[in-house]
Amino acid sequence: MKSWAAPVEVKVTAGLLVGLPVAWALLDLIPVLSAGSGLEIYRMPALALILGGVVTTGLVLKLGSARIGGLVVAVVFALLHAFLLLAAALWWNKLFSGLSFAGYGYAFVLLNSMPLKRHILGARA
C-alpha cells in the first residue's frame, strides 16, 4: 500500500477530525450500557464523524474548499464542546469536553498553518 505523502500537520489534522468523534462515540457507550440510554445519544458524534470524514477526504484529494470547511467544522464543534464542558455533571464528561475543545482548537490552528496551505494550494501558497 502506498503511503499518503503529506506533511505531518495534515495527518494530525485528519486524525483529530476523525479521531475525536470516534472517542466521543466510545465515551457515549457508558450511558448506553449502564443507564439504558437510547441510541439517539449518538446523533452528534455521528454528525461530527461524517463532517470530519468529508473534510479529511477533501484534504486527501487536495480540495481547496476542504480547508474552509475544516475551519467551520472545527469552530462549530469546539464551541459545542465548550458548552458541553459547562453543562456536564460528570467529571469524565467535563474532562473529555475540555480535551475535545483543545483538540478542535488545535485542528483549527493546523488548518491555518503554512504546510497545510502548501499541501492544498501548492506553489500558489
mmCIF file of N, CA and C in Angstrom:
data_model
loop_
_atom_site.group_PDB
_atom_site.id
_atom_site.type_symbol
_atom_site.label_atom_id
_atom_site.label_comp_id
_atom_site.label_asym_id
_atom_site.label_seq_id
_atom_site.Cartn_x
_atom_site.Cartn_y
_atom_site.Cartn_z
ATOM 1 N N MET A 1 0.832 -1.172 0.000
ATOM 2 C CA MET A 1 0.000 0.000 0.000
ATOM 3 C C MET A 1 0.878 1.236 0.000
ATOM 4 N N LYS A 2 0.554 2.180 -0.852
ATOM 5 C CA LYS A 2 1.338 3.398 -0.960
ATOM 6 C C LYS A 2 1.022 4.321 0.207
ATOM 7 N N SER A 3 2.048 4.920 0.771
ATOM 8 C CA SER A 3 1.876 5.825 1.898
ATOM 9 C C SER A 3 1.331 7.168 1.419
ATOM 10 N N TRP A 4 0.557 7.804 2.270
ATOM 11 C CA TRP A 4 -0.008 9.115 1.954
ATOM 12 C C TRP A 4 1.091 10.149 2.132
ATOM 13 N N ALA A 5 1.534 10.750 1.041
ATOM 14 C CA ALA A 5 2.609 11.734 1.078
ATOM 15 C C ALA A 5 2.024 13.099 1.409
ATOM 16 N N ALA A 6 2.046 13.427 2.681
ATOM 17 C CA ALA A 6 1.527 14.710 3.142
ATOM 18 C C ALA A 6 2.330 15.137 4.362
ATOM 19 N N PRO A 7 2.381 16.437 4.633
ATOM 20 C CA PRO A 7 3.078 16.901 5.841
ATOM 21 C C PRO A 7 2.404 16.364 7.108
ATOM 22 N N VAL A 8 3.162 16.359 8.180
ATOM 23 C CA VAL A 8 2.659 15.852 9.453
ATOM 24 C C VAL A 8 1.451 16.656 9.923
ATOM 25 N N GLU A 9 1.452 17.960 9.662
ATOM 26 C CA GLU A 9 0.338 18.809 10.095
ATOM 27 C C GLU A 9 -0.982 18.362 9.476
ATOM 28 N N VAL A 10 -0.932 17.942 8.219
ATOM 29 C CA VAL A 10 -2.137 17.476 7.525
ATOM 30 C C VAL A 10 -2.617 16.162 8.134
ATOM 31 N N LYS A 11 -1.697 15.280 8.435
ATOM 32 C CA LYS A 11 -2.065 13.987 9.012
ATOM 33 C C LYS A 11 -2.622 14.141 10.424
ATOM 34 N N VAL A 12 -2.037 15.051 11.209
ATOM 35 C CA VAL A 12 -2.539 15.278 12.565
ATOM 36 C C VAL A 12 -3.941 15.890 12.508
ATOM 37 N N THR A 13 -4.152 16.827 11.589
ATOM 38 C CA THR A 13 -5.472 17.434 11.437
ATOM 39 C C THR A 13 -6.504 16.390 11.053
ATOM 40 N N ALA A 14 -6.163 15.547 10.103
ATOM 41 C CA ALA A 14 -7.083 14.484 9.694
ATOM 42 C C ALA A 14 -7.357 13.530 10.849
ATOM 43 N N GLY A 15 -6.324 13.207 11.611
ATOM 44 C CA GLY A 15 -6.509 12.324 12.763
ATOM 45 C C GLY A 15 -7.407 12.927 13.835
ATOM 46 N N LEU A 16 -7.261 14.230 14.067
ATOM 47 C CA LEU A 16 -8.109 14.897 15.056
ATOM 48 C C LEU A 16 -9.557 14.962 14.598
ATOM 49 N N LEU A 17 -9.782 15.303 13.340
ATOM 50 C CA LEU A 17 -11.151 15.464 12.848
ATOM 51 C C LEU A 17 -11.908 14.144 12.762
ATOM 52 N N VAL A 18 -11.193 13.037 12.689
ATOM 53 C CA VAL A 18 -11.843 11.726 12.662
ATOM 54 C C VAL A 18 -11.766 11.048 14.033
ATOM 55 N N GLY A 19 -10.661 11.228 14.729
ATOM 56 C CA GLY A 19 -10.461 10.539 15.998
ATOM 57 C C GLY A 19 -11.297 11.065 17.152
ATOM 58 N N LEU A 20 -11.491 12.376 17.212
ATOM 59 C CA LEU A 20 -12.287 12.937 18.306
ATOM 60 C C LEU A 20 -13.734 12.451 18.300
ATOM 61 N N PRO A 21 -14.421 12.406 17.149
ATOM 62 C CA PRO A 21 -15.790 11.853 17.175
ATOM 63 C C PRO A 21 -15.841 10.360 17.520
ATOM 64 N N VAL A 22 -14.826 9.617 17.115
ATOM 65 C CA VAL A 22 -14.795 8.193 17.457
ATOM 66 C C VAL A 22 -14.639 8.033 18.973
ATOM 67 N N ALA A 23 -13.753 8.824 19.572
ATOM 68 C CA ALA A 23 -13.593 8.781 21.029
ATOM 69 C C ALA A 23 -14.874 9.223 21.727
ATOM 70 N N TRP A 24 -15.562 10.207 21.170
ATOM 71 C CA TRP A 24 -16.829 10.684 21.740
ATOM 72 C C TRP A 24 -17.876 9.568 21.712
ATOM 73 N N ALA A 25 -17.939 8.840 20.602
ATOM 74 C CA ALA A 25 -18.895 7.731 20.494
ATOM 75 C C ALA A 25 -18.553 6.623 21.491
ATOM 76 N N LEU A 26 -17.269 6.354 21.685
ATOM 77 C CA LEU A 26 -16.877 5.344 22.668
ATOM 78 C C LEU A 26 -17.216 5.790 24.086
ATOM 79 N N LEU A 27 -17.066 7.079 24.370
ATOM 80 C CA LEU A 27 -17.440 7.587 25.691
ATOM 81 C C LEU A 27 -18.949 7.490 25.902
ATOM 82 N N ASP A 28 -19.717 7.637 24.841
ATOM 83 C CA ASP A 28 -21.168 7.530 24.955
ATOM 84 C C ASP A 28 -21.646 6.101 25.177
ATOM 85 N N LEU A 29 -20.752 5.141 25.087
ATOM 86 C CA LEU A 29 -21.130 3.759 25.406
ATOM 87 C C LEU A 29 -21.458 3.598 26.884
ATOM 88 N N ILE A 30 -20.846 4.430 27.736
ATOM 89 C CA ILE A 30 -21.066 4.311 29.187
ATOM 90 C C ILE A 30 -22.538 4.502 29.542
ATOM 91 N N PRO A 31 -23.185 5.626 29.132
ATOM 92 C CA PRO A 31 -24.609 5.743 29.497
ATOM 93 C C PRO A 31 -25.508 4.759 28.759
ATOM 94 N N VAL A 32 -25.110 4.343 27.561
ATOM 95 C CA VAL A 32 -25.951 3.400 26.822
ATOM 96 C C VAL A 32 -25.945 2.037 27.510
ATOM 97 N N LEU A 33 -24.788 1.592 27.940
ATOM 98 C CA LEU A 33 -24.697 0.271 28.555
ATOM 99 C C LEU A 33 -25.118 0.261 30.015
ATOM 100 N N SER A 34 -24.878 1.339 30.743
ATOM 101 C CA SER A 34 -25.173 1.316 32.174
ATOM 102 C C SER A 34 -26.565 1.841 32.505
ATOM 103 N N ALA A 35 -26.952 2.959 31.918
ATOM 104 C CA ALA A 35 -28.229 3.571 32.294
ATOM 105 C C ALA A 35 -29.355 3.218 31.332
ATOM 106 N N GLY A 36 -29.043 2.502 30.297
ATOM 107 C CA GLY A 36 -30.077 2.124 29.342
ATOM 108 C C GLY A 36 -30.529 3.287 28.482
ATOM 109 N N SER A 37 -29.636 4.216 28.226
ATOM 110 C CA SER A 37 -29.962 5.373 27.394
ATOM 111 C C SER A 37 -30.217 4.911 25.964
ATOM 112 N N GLY A 38 -30.967 5.715 25.224
ATOM 113 C CA GLY A 38 -31.291 5.368 23.843
ATOM 114 C C GLY A 38 -30.145 5.654 22.895
ATOM 115 N N LEU A 39 -30.302 5.194 21.681
ATOM 116 C CA LEU A 39 -29.254 5.385 20.680
ATOM 117 C C LEU A 39 -29.242 6.779 20.080
ATOM 118 N N GLU A 40 -30.218 7.627 20.438
ATOM 119 C CA GLU A 40 -30.212 8.991 19.924
ATOM 120 C C GLU A 40 -29.057 9.807 20.505
ATOM 121 N N ILE A 41 -28.375 9.260 21.496
ATOM 122 C CA ILE A 41 -27.210 9.920 22.066
ATOM 123 C C ILE A 41 -26.057 9.978 21.060
ATOM 124 N N TYR A 42 -26.124 9.149 20.024
ATOM 125 C CA TYR A 42 -25.058 9.085 19.022
ATOM 126 C C TYR A 42 -25.262 10.040 17.846
ATOM 127 N N ARG A 43 -26.281 10.878 17.876
ATOM 128 C CA ARG A 43 -26.529 11.772 16.744
ATOM 129 C C ARG A 43 -25.394 12.764 16.533
ATOM 130 N N MET A 44 -24.966 13.431 17.590
ATOM 131 C CA MET A 44 -23.909 14.438 17.445
ATOM 132 C C MET A 44 -22.549 13.823 17.134
ATOM 133 N N PRO A 45 -22.131 12.743 17.809
ATOM 134 C CA PRO A 45 -20.866 12.128 17.395
ATOM 135 C C PRO A 45 -20.892 11.622 15.951
ATOM 136 N N ALA A 46 -22.042 11.118 15.508
ATOM 137 C CA ALA A 46 -22.141 10.649 14.126
ATOM 138 C C ALA A 46 -22.027 11.817 13.150
ATOM 139 N N LEU A 47 -22.677 12.934 13.466
ATOM 140 C CA LEU A 47 -22.568 14.115 12.612
ATOM 141 C C LEU A 47 -21.135 14.625 12.575
ATOM 142 N N ALA A 48 -20.478 14.647 13.733
ATOM 143 C CA ALA A 48 -19.081 15.084 13.778
ATOM 144 C C ALA A 48 -18.183 14.155 12.969
ATOM 145 N N LEU A 49 -18.449 12.855 13.034
ATOM 146 C CA LEU A 49 -17.647 11.892 12.268
ATOM 147 C C LEU A 49 -17.879 12.049 10.774
ATOM 148 N N ILE A 50 -19.112 12.255 10.368
ATOM 149 C CA ILE A 50 -19.407 12.429 8.940
ATOM 150 C C ILE A 50 -18.736 13.695 8.406
ATOM 151 N N LEU A 51 -18.904 14.807 9.128
ATOM 152 C CA LEU A 51 -18.306 16.063 8.668
ATOM 153 C C LEU A 51 -16.779 16.005 8.703
ATOM 154 N N GLY A 52 -16.227 15.398 9.753
ATOM 155 C CA GLY A 52 -14.776 15.231 9.816
ATOM 156 C C GLY A 52 -14.255 14.329 8.717
ATOM 157 N N GLY A 53 -15.009 13.293 8.378
ATOM 158 C CA GLY A 53 -14.615 12.417 7.271
ATOM 159 C C GLY A 53 -14.657 13.117 5.929
ATOM 160 N N VAL A 54 -15.650 13.984 5.733
ATOM 161 C CA VAL A 54 -15.735 14.750 4.480
ATOM 162 C C VAL A 54 -14.538 15.696 4.360
ATOM 163 N N VAL A 55 -14.202 16.370 5.455
ATOM 164 C CA VAL A 55 -13.053 17.286 5.427
ATOM 165 C C VAL A 55 -11.760 16.518 5.209
ATOM 166 N N THR A 56 -11.612 15.380 5.872
ATOM 167 C CA THR A 56 -10.405 14.567 5.692
ATOM 168 C C THR A 56 -10.285 14.065 4.264
ATOM 169 N N THR A 57 -11.393 13.658 3.675
ATOM 170 C CA THR A 57 -11.373 13.243 2.272
ATOM 171 C C THR A 57 -10.946 14.405 1.368
ATOM 172 N N GLY A 58 -11.441 15.595 1.667
ATOM 173 C CA GLY A 58 -11.025 16.767 0.910
ATOM 174 C C GLY A 58 -9.554 17.070 1.072
ATOM 175 N N LEU A 59 -9.012 16.849 2.276
ATOM 176 C CA LEU A 59 -7.577 17.061 2.478
ATOM 177 C C LEU A 59 -6.751 16.041 1.699
ATOM 178 N N VAL A 60 -7.226 14.808 1.649
ATOM 179 C CA VAL A 60 -6.507 13.778 0.894
ATOM 180 C C VAL A 60 -6.526 14.102 -0.595
ATOM 181 N N LEU A 61 -7.669 14.579 -1.086
ATOM 182 C CA LEU A 61 -7.810 14.894 -2.510
ATOM 183 C C LEU A 61 -7.306 16.295 -2.861
ATOM 184 N N LYS A 62 -6.819 17.035 -1.869
ATOM 185 C CA LYS A 62 -6.272 18.389 -2.039
ATOM 186 C C LYS A 62 -7.303 19.362 -2.618
ATOM 187 N N LEU A 63 -8.505 19.304 -2.085
ATOM 188 C CA LEU A 63 -9.545 20.246 -2.497
ATOM 189 C C LEU A 63 -9.418 21.528 -1.688
ATOM 190 N N GLY A 64 -9.480 22.663 -2.354
ATOM 191 C CA GLY A 64 -9.325 23.943 -1.678
ATOM 192 C C GLY A 64 -10.423 24.234 -0.685
ATOM 193 N N SER A 65 -11.611 23.761 -0.956
ATOM 194 C CA SER A 65 -12.732 24.015 -0.048
ATOM 195 C C SER A 65 -12.647 23.185 1.230
ATOM 196 N N ALA A 66 -11.789 22.180 1.265
ATOM 197 C CA ALA A 66 -11.659 21.340 2.463
ATOM 198 C C ALA A 66 -11.094 22.138 3.623
ATOM 199 N N ARG A 67 -10.212 23.064 3.344
ATOM 200 C CA ARG A 67 -9.626 23.875 4.409
ATOM 201 C C ARG A 67 -10.683 24.777 5.039
ATOM 202 N N ILE A 68 -11.467 25.447 4.220
ATOM 203 C CA ILE A 68 -12.517 26.327 4.736
ATOM 204 C C ILE A 68 -13.580 25.507 5.473
ATOM 205 N N GLY A 69 -13.968 24.389 4.893
ATOM 206 C CA GLY A 69 -14.929 23.507 5.562
ATOM 207 C C GLY A 69 -14.386 22.980 6.882
ATOM 208 N N GLY A 70 -13.107 22.658 6.912
ATOM 209 C CA GLY A 70 -12.489 22.195 8.147
ATOM 210 C C GLY A 70 -12.464 23.270 9.218
ATOM 211 N N LEU A 71 -12.236 24.506 8.808
ATOM 212 C CA LEU A 71 -12.270 25.612 9.771
ATOM 213 C C LEU A 71 -13.658 25.751 10.388
ATOM 214 N N VAL A 72 -14.688 25.634 9.551
ATOM 215 C CA VAL A 72 -16.062 25.742 10.047
ATOM 216 C C VAL A 72 -16.382 24.582 10.989
ATOM 217 N N VAL A 73 -16.019 23.377 10.600
ATOM 218 C CA VAL A 73 -16.274 22.201 11.442
ATOM 219 C C VAL A 73 -15.539 22.325 12.774
ATOM 220 N N ALA A 74 -14.283 22.769 12.733
ATOM 221 C CA ALA A 74 -13.504 22.903 13.962
ATOM 222 C C ALA A 74 -14.117 23.939 14.899
ATOM 223 N N VAL A 75 -14.570 25.064 14.361
ATOM 224 C CA VAL A 75 -15.164 26.106 15.205
ATOM 225 C C VAL A 75 -16.484 25.628 15.801
ATOM 226 N N VAL A 76 -17.327 25.027 14.981
ATOM 227 C CA VAL A 76 -18.648 24.595 15.466
ATOM 228 C C VAL A 76 -18.511 23.550 16.567
ATOM 229 N N PHE A 77 -17.665 22.556 16.364
ATOM 230 C CA PHE A 77 -17.560 21.500 17.373
ATOM 231 C C PHE A 77 -16.716 21.923 18.564
ATOM 232 N N ALA A 78 -15.803 22.875 18.396
ATOM 233 C CA ALA A 78 -15.099 23.423 19.555
ATOM 234 C C ALA A 78 -16.081 24.180 20.444
ATOM 235 N N LEU A 79 -16.950 24.980 19.842
ATOM 236 C CA LEU A 79 -17.958 25.692 20.627
ATOM 237 C C LEU A 79 -18.937 24.724 21.291
ATOM 238 N N LEU A 80 -19.325 23.678 20.571
ATOM 239 C CA LEU A 80 -20.221 22.685 21.156
ATOM 240 C C LEU A 80 -19.588 22.044 22.384
ATOM 241 N N HIS A 81 -18.310 21.690 22.283
ATOM 242 C CA HIS A 81 -17.644 21.064 23.424
ATOM 243 C C HIS A 81 -17.408 22.062 24.554
ATOM 244 N N ALA A 82 -17.248 23.335 24.230
ATOM 245 C CA ALA A 82 -17.145 24.341 25.292
ATOM 246 C C ALA A 82 -18.453 24.417 26.074
ATOM 247 N N PHE A 83 -19.579 24.393 25.381
ATOM 248 C CA PHE A 83 -20.870 24.407 26.064
ATOM 249 C C PHE A 83 -21.114 23.098 26.818
ATOM 250 N N LEU A 84 -20.698 21.978 26.247
ATOM 251 C CA LEU A 84 -20.834 20.699 26.956
ATOM 252 C C LEU A 84 -19.954 20.660 28.199
ATOM 253 N N LEU A 85 -18.810 21.316 28.139
ATOM 254 C CA LEU A 85 -17.930 21.403 29.300
ATOM 255 C C LEU A 85 -18.623 22.144 30.439
ATOM 256 N N LEU A 86 -19.330 23.204 30.095
ATOM 257 C CA LEU A 86 -20.032 23.978 31.113
ATOM 258 C C LEU A 86 -21.258 23.243 31.653
ATOM 259 N N ALA A 87 -21.901 22.428 30.826
ATOM 260 C CA ALA A 87 -23.157 21.797 31.217
ATOM 261 C C ALA A 87 -22.996 20.405 31.812
ATOM 262 N N ALA A 88 -21.842 19.800 31.673
ATOM 263 C CA ALA A 88 -21.672 18.408 32.107
ATOM 264 C C ALA A 88 -21.708 18.300 33.630
ATOM 265 N N ALA A 89 -22.280 17.210 34.097
ATOM 266 C CA ALA A 89 -22.349 16.964 35.529
ATOM 267 C C ALA A 89 -21.271 15.981 35.984
ATOM 268 N N LEU A 90 -20.880 15.078 35.121
ATOM 269 C CA LEU A 90 -19.900 14.060 35.481
ATOM 270 C C LEU A 90 -18.493 14.532 35.127
ATOM 271 N N TRP A 91 -17.528 14.204 35.946
ATOM 272 C CA TRP A 91 -16.177 14.727 35.757
ATOM 273 C C TRP A 91 -15.519 14.196 34.486
ATOM 274 N N TRP A 92 -15.806 12.960 34.086
ATOM 275 C CA TRP A 92 -15.160 12.442 32.878
ATOM 276 C C TRP A 92 -15.744 13.090 31.619
ATOM 277 N N ASN A 93 -17.012 13.500 31.678
ATOM 278 C CA ASN A 93 -17.560 14.251 30.552
ATOM 279 C C ASN A 93 -16.939 15.638 30.476
ATOM 280 N N LYS A 94 -16.701 16.261 31.634
ATOM 281 C CA LYS A 94 -16.029 17.559 31.648
ATOM 282 C C LYS A 94 -14.613 17.437 31.104
ATOM 283 N N LEU A 95 -13.902 16.405 31.530
ATOM 284 C CA LEU A 95 -12.532 16.192 31.067
ATOM 285 C C LEU A 95 -12.496 15.954 29.559
ATOM 286 N N PHE A 96 -13.379 15.088 29.078
ATOM 287 C CA PHE A 96 -13.394 14.808 27.645
ATOM 288 C C PHE A 96 -13.777 16.042 26.842
ATOM 289 N N SER A 97 -14.760 16.804 27.301
ATOM 290 C CA SER A 97 -15.165 18.005 26.565
ATOM 291 C C SER A 97 -14.056 19.040 26.550
ATOM 292 N N GLY A 98 -13.322 19.173 27.632
ATOM 293 C CA GLY A 98 -12.190 20.101 27.653
ATOM 294 C C GLY A 98 -11.096 19.671 26.696
ATOM 295 N N LEU A 99 -10.784 18.381 26.684
ATOM 296 C CA LEU A 99 -9.768 17.880 25.756
ATOM 297 C C LEU A 99 -10.233 17.980 24.304
ATOM 298 N N SER A 100 -11.509 17.739 24.056
ATOM 299 C CA SER A 100 -12.033 17.863 22.698
ATOM 300 C C SER A 100 -12.029 19.318 22.237
ATOM 301 N N PHE A 101 -12.365 20.230 23.152
ATOM 302 C CA PHE A 101 -12.287 21.656 22.832
ATOM 303 C C PHE A 101 -10.864 22.022 22.426
ATOM 304 N N ALA A 102 -9.891 21.540 23.188
ATOM 305 C CA ALA A 102 -8.497 21.808 22.863
ATOM 306 C C ALA A 102 -8.097 21.142 21.545
ATOM 307 N N GLY A 103 -8.580 19.929 21.299
ATOM 308 C CA GLY A 103 -8.256 19.224 20.054
ATOM 309 C C GLY A 103 -8.813 19.923 18.827
ATOM 310 N N TYR A 104 -10.057 20.368 18.898
ATOM 311 C CA TYR A 104 -10.634 21.097 17.764
ATOM 312 C C TYR A 104 -9.959 22.456 17.592
ATOM 313 N N GLY A 105 -9.570 23.079 18.695
ATOM 314 C CA GLY A 105 -8.822 24.333 18.597
ATOM 315 C C GLY A 105 -7.477 24.125 17.920
ATOM 316 N N TYR A 106 -6.806 23.031 18.254
ATOM 317 C CA TYR A 106 -5.526 22.715 17.622
ATOM 318 C C TYR A 106 -5.713 22.387 16.144
ATOM 319 N N ALA A 107 -6.789 21.693 15.811
ATOM 320 C CA ALA A 107 -7.077 21.416 14.403
ATOM 321 C C ALA A 107 -7.314 22.720 13.641
ATOM 322 N N PHE A 108 -7.982 23.686 14.280
ATOM 323 C CA PHE A 108 -8.197 24.998 13.660
ATOM 324 C C PHE A 108 -6.857 25.677 13.378
ATOM 325 N N VAL A 109 -5.951 25.626 14.338
ATOM 326 C CA VAL A 109 -4.632 26.235 14.151
ATOM 327 C C VAL A 109 -3.877 25.535 13.028
ATOM 328 N N LEU A 110 -3.927 24.206 13.009
ATOM 329 C CA LEU A 110 -3.216 23.469 11.961
ATOM 330 C C LEU A 110 -3.813 23.713 10.578
ATOM 331 N N LEU A 111 -5.119 23.942 10.503
ATOM 332 C CA LEU A 111 -5.731 24.244 9.215
ATOM 333 C C LEU A 111 -5.285 25.599 8.685
ATOM 334 N N ASN A 112 -4.775 26.462 9.550
ATOM 335 C CA ASN A 112 -4.247 27.761 9.134
ATOM 336 C C ASN A 112 -2.737 27.756 8.945
ATOM 337 N N SER A 113 -2.089 26.610 9.144
ATOM 338 C CA SER A 113 -0.635 26.554 9.060
ATOM 339 C C SER A 113 -0.170 26.555 7.598
ATOM 340 N N MET A 114 1.042 27.024 7.393
ATOM 341 C CA MET A 114 1.585 27.107 6.041
ATOM 342 C C MET A 114 1.818 25.729 5.403
ATOM 343 N N PRO A 115 2.276 24.676 6.139
ATOM 344 C CA PRO A 115 2.416 23.376 5.482
ATOM 345 C C PRO A 115 1.096 22.837 4.924
ATOM 346 N N LEU A 116 -0.002 23.069 5.632
ATOM 347 C CA LEU A 116 -1.288 22.602 5.128
ATOM 348 C C LEU A 116 -1.714 23.426 3.911
ATOM 349 N N LYS A 117 -1.478 24.726 3.960
ATOM 350 C CA LYS A 117 -1.809 25.564 2.801
ATOM 351 C C LYS A 117 -0.984 25.152 1.586
ATOM 352 N N ARG A 118 0.312 24.842 1.794
ATOM 353 C CA ARG A 118 1.146 24.384 0.674
ATOM 354 C C ARG A 118 0.685 23.036 0.157
ATOM 355 N N HIS A 119 0.202 22.175 1.047
ATOM 356 C CA HIS A 119 -0.295 20.860 0.625
ATOM 357 C C HIS A 119 -1.500 20.998 -0.295
ATOM 358 N N ILE A 120 -2.389 21.941 0.043
ATOM 359 C CA ILE A 120 -3.606 22.101 -0.747
ATOM 360 C C ILE A 120 -3.383 22.979 -1.972
ATOM 361 N N LEU A 121 -2.726 24.106 -1.779
ATOM 362 C CA LEU A 121 -2.601 25.080 -2.865
ATOM 363 C C LEU A 121 -1.351 24.913 -3.716
ATOM 364 N N GLY A 122 -0.368 24.197 -3.222
ATOM 365 C CA GLY A 122 0.856 24.001 -3.969
ATOM 366 C C GLY A 122 1.698 25.264 -4.003
ATOM 367 N N ALA A 123 2.177 25.636 -5.181
ATOM 368 C CA ALA A 123 3.069 26.784 -5.342
ATOM 369 C C ALA A 123 2.336 28.110 -5.139
ATOM 370 N N ARG A 124 1.005 28.114 -5.210
ATOM 371 C CA ARG A 124 0.246 29.365 -5.045
ATOM 372 C C ARG A 124 0.220 29.832 -3.595
ATOM 373 N N ALA A 125 0.589 28.973 -2.642
ATOM 374 C CA ALA A 125 0.560 29.362 -1.224
ATOM 375 C C ALA A 125 1.691 30.290 -0.980
#
